[in-house]
XYZ file of C-alpha atoms in Angstrom:
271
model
C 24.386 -11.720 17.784
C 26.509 -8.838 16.410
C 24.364 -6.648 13.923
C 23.854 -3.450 11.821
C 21.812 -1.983 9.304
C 23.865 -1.209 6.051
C 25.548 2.303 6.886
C 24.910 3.013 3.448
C 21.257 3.377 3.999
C 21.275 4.869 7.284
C 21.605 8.859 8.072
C 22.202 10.125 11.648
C 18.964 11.530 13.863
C 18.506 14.963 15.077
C 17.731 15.639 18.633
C 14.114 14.043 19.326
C 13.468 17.126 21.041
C 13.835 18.885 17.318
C 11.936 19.833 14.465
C 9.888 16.934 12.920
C 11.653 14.538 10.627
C 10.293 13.957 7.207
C 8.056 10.762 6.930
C 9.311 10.157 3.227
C 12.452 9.312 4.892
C 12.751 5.653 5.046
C 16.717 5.637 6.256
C 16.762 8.161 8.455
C 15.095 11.026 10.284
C 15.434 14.080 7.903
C 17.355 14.954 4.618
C 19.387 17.852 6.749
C 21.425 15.648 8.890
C 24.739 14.249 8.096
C 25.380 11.294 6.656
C 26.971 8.432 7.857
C 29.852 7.997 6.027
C 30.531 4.613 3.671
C 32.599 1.946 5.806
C 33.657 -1.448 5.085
C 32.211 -3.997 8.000
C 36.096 -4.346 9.038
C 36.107 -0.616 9.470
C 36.009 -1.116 13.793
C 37.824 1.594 14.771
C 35.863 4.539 16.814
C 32.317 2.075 16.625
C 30.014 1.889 19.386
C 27.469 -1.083 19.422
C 23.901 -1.197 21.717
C 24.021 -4.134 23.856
C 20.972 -6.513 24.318
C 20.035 -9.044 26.345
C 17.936 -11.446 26.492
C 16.752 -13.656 29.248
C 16.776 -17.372 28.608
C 16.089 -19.876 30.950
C 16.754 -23.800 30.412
C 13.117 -24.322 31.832
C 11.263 -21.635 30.324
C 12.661 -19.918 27.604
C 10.658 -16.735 25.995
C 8.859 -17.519 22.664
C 10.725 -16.352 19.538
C 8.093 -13.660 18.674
C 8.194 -12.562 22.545
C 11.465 -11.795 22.563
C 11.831 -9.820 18.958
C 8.929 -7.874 20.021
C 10.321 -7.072 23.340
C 13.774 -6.114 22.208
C 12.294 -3.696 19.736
C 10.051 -2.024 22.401
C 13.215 -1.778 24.667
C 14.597 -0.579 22.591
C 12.253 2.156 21.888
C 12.157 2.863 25.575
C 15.539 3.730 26.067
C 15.223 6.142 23.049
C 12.120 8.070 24.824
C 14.310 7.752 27.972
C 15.229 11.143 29.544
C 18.756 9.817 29.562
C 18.755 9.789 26.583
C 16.245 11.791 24.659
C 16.974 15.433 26.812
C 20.552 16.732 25.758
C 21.450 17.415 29.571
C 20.918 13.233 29.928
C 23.664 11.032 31.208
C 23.362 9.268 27.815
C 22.632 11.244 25.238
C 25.873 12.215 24.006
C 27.475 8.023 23.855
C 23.705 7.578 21.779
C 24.942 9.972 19.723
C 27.607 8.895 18.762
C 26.667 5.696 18.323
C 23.815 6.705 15.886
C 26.222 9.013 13.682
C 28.630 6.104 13.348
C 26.311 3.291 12.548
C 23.391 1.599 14.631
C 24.863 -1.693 15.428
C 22.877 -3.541 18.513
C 24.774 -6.934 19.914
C 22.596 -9.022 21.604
C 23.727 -11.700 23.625
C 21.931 -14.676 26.190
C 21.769 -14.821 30.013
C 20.126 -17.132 32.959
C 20.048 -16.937 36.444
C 23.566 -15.791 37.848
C 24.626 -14.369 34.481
C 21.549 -12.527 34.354
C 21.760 -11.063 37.827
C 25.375 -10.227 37.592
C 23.997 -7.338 34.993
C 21.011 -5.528 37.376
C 23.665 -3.077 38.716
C 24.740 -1.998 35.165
C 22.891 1.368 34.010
C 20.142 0.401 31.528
C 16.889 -0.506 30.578
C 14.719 -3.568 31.403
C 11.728 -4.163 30.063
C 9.304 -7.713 30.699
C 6.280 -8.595 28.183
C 4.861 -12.101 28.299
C 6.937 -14.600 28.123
C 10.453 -12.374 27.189
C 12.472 -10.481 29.605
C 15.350 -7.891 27.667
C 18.007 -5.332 29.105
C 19.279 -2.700 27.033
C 22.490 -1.003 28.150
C 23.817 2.308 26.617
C 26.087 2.541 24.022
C 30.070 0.990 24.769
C 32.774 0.589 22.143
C 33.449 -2.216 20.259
C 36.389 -2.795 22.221
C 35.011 -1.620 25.498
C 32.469 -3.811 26.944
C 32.007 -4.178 30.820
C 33.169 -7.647 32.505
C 29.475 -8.537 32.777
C 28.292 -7.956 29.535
C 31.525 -8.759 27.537
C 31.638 -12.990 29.135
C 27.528 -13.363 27.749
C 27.098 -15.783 25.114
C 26.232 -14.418 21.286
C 25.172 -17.664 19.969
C 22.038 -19.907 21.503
C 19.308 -17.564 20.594
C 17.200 -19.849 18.632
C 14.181 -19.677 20.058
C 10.684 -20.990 18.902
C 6.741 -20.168 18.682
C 5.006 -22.773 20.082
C 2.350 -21.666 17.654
C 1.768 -19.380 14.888
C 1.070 -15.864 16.491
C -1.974 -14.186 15.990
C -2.411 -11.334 13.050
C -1.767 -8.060 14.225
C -4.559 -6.148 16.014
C -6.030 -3.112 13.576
C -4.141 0.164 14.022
C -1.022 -1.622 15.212
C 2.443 -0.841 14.205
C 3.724 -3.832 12.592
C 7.755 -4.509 11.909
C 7.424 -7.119 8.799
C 10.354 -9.626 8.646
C 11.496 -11.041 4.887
C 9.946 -14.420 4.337
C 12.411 -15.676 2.129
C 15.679 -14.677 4.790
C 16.355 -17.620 7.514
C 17.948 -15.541 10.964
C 18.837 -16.886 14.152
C 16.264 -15.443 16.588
C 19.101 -13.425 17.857
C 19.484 -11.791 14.535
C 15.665 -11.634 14.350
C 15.897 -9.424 17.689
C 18.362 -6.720 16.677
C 16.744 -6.660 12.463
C 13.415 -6.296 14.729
C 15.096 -3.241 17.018
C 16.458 -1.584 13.767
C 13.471 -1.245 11.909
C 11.252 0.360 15.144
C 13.928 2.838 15.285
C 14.176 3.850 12.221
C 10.197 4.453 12.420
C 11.195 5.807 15.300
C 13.466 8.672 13.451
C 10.854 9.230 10.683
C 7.564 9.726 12.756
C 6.973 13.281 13.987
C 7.116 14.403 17.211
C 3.209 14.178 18.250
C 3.506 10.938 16.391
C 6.215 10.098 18.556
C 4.682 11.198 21.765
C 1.772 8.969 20.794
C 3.415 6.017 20.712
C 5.081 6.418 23.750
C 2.424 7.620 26.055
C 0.656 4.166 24.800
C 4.135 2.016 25.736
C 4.934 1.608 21.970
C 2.641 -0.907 21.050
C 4.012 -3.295 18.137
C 3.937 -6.437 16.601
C 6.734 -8.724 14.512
C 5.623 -10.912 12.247
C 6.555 -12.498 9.131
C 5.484 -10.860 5.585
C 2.493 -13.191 4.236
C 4.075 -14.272 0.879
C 7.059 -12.436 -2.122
C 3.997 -10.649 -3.096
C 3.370 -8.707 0.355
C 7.266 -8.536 0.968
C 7.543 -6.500 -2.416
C 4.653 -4.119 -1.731
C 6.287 -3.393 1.555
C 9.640 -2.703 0.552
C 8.392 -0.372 -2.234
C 6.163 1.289 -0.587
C 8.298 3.820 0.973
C 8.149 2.800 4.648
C 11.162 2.296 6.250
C 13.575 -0.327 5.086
C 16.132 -2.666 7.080
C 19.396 -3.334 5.187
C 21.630 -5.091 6.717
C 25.172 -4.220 6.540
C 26.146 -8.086 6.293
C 28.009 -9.094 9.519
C 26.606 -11.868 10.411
C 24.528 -14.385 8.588
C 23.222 -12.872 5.256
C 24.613 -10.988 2.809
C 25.160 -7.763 2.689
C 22.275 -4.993 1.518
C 19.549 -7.731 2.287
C 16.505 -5.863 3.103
C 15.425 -8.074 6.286
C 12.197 -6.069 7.939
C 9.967 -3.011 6.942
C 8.248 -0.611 9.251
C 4.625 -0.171 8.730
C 3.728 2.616 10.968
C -0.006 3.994 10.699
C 1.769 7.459 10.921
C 3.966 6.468 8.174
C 2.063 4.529 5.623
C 1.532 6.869 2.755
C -2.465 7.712 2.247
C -2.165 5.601 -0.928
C -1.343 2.557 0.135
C -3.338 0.978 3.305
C -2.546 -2.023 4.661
C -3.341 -4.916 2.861
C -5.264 -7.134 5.014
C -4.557 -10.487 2.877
């Protein structure tokens, strides 16, 4: 599943290793870094995308939740990774210039040989519950290994076999739109969007937090219109998708409710 957030709404990081971005940023980490400039989603040329993916088995497949959850913590991981947080890292500069030019994550399927063909590729691979997701660094549109590049996109529709549990109190929460339908493919990479946009906006102890607890989260689906439109006015970060794949463009698909980032005035609403 091919995917970005609208570049329109999304600004460039500084290093993590900087000053503090400003919290009333939803779209990016700090009003001083440059923008990324308007394109047109058949403007290809010079893009990098973030590939993901995600282990499905015929037999046991991960739940739908599992595996949006997942990719958004992996994808967290490889930001606080040395290779790519520290400037000196073997990644740092392709992650940079994939964030100035426009976060888009693919995330594609594997099983069994598929999946093992990808363990010697550099990357990140992180297991919780029932998922299993590798994130690889940045390669150009055009560029993809052999291994990655013969993955499937579509047959990510995965299911809950029940209705998840609310989020635990103090938990980081990425909110989906309730009225959007997405493939859970789509689902993953909205889901890996939003917690890194909170992860651009938090400051660095914030940040350090986070990561010294293994970036705890939860994805779950806003409650009712109601919820969804005192989320995406409240002035946490926003997902707007740049309109690839499935829905149209600007659609505001998840919100990032932070604890670090909720403003004072407005606390969670617990339903």
């Amino acid at each position: 599943m091919t995917d970005s957030p609208s570049p329109s709404g999304l600004s460039a990081p500084s290093a993590p290793s900087a000053a503090s971005p400003d919290p009333a940023q939803t779209s990016g980490p700090g009003p001083d870094t440059p923008r990324v400039p308007e394109a047109e989603p058949s403007a290809e040329e010079g893009r990098f995308v973030l590939p993901l993916v995600v282990r499905i088995e015929r037999a046991v497949p991960p739940t739908r939740t599992d595996a949006m959850e997942t990719a958004a913590r992996a994808v967290l991981t490889f930001l606080a990774d040395p290779r790519t947080d520290e400037e000196t890292g073997e990644w740092h500069k392709r992650v940079r210039l994939w964030e100035e030019r426009g976060i888009r994550k693919v995330v594609r399927r594997a099983r069994g040989s598929e999946w093992r063909r990808t363990e010697p590729l550099e990357g990140i691979t992180l297991a919780a519950r029932t998922a299993e997701v590798r994130v690889f660094p940045p390669v150009p549109l055009d560029g993809w290994p052999r291994e990655l590049s013969r993955l499937q996109v579509s047959g990510t529709d995965l299911e809950d076999p029940e209705p998840p549990p609310p989020p635990e109190a103090g938990e980081p929460v990425l909110w989906l739109s309730p009225v959007l339908e997405m493939t859970a493919g789509k689902a993953m990479a909205q889901a890996a969007h939003a917690a890194q946009l909170a992860w651009w906006d938090l400051s660095e102890p914030a940040r350090v937090s986070w990561r010294d607890a293994a970036f705890p989260l939860a994805v779950r689906v806003a409650r009712d219109a109601r919820h969804w439109e005192s989320l995406t006015t409240s002035g946490l970060p926003v997902v707007r998708d740049a309109g690839f794949t499935e829905i149209a463009p600007g659609s505001c698909t998840v919100v990032a409710e932070h604890p670090a980032l909720r403003p004072p005035s407005t606390p969670r609403d617990s339903g």
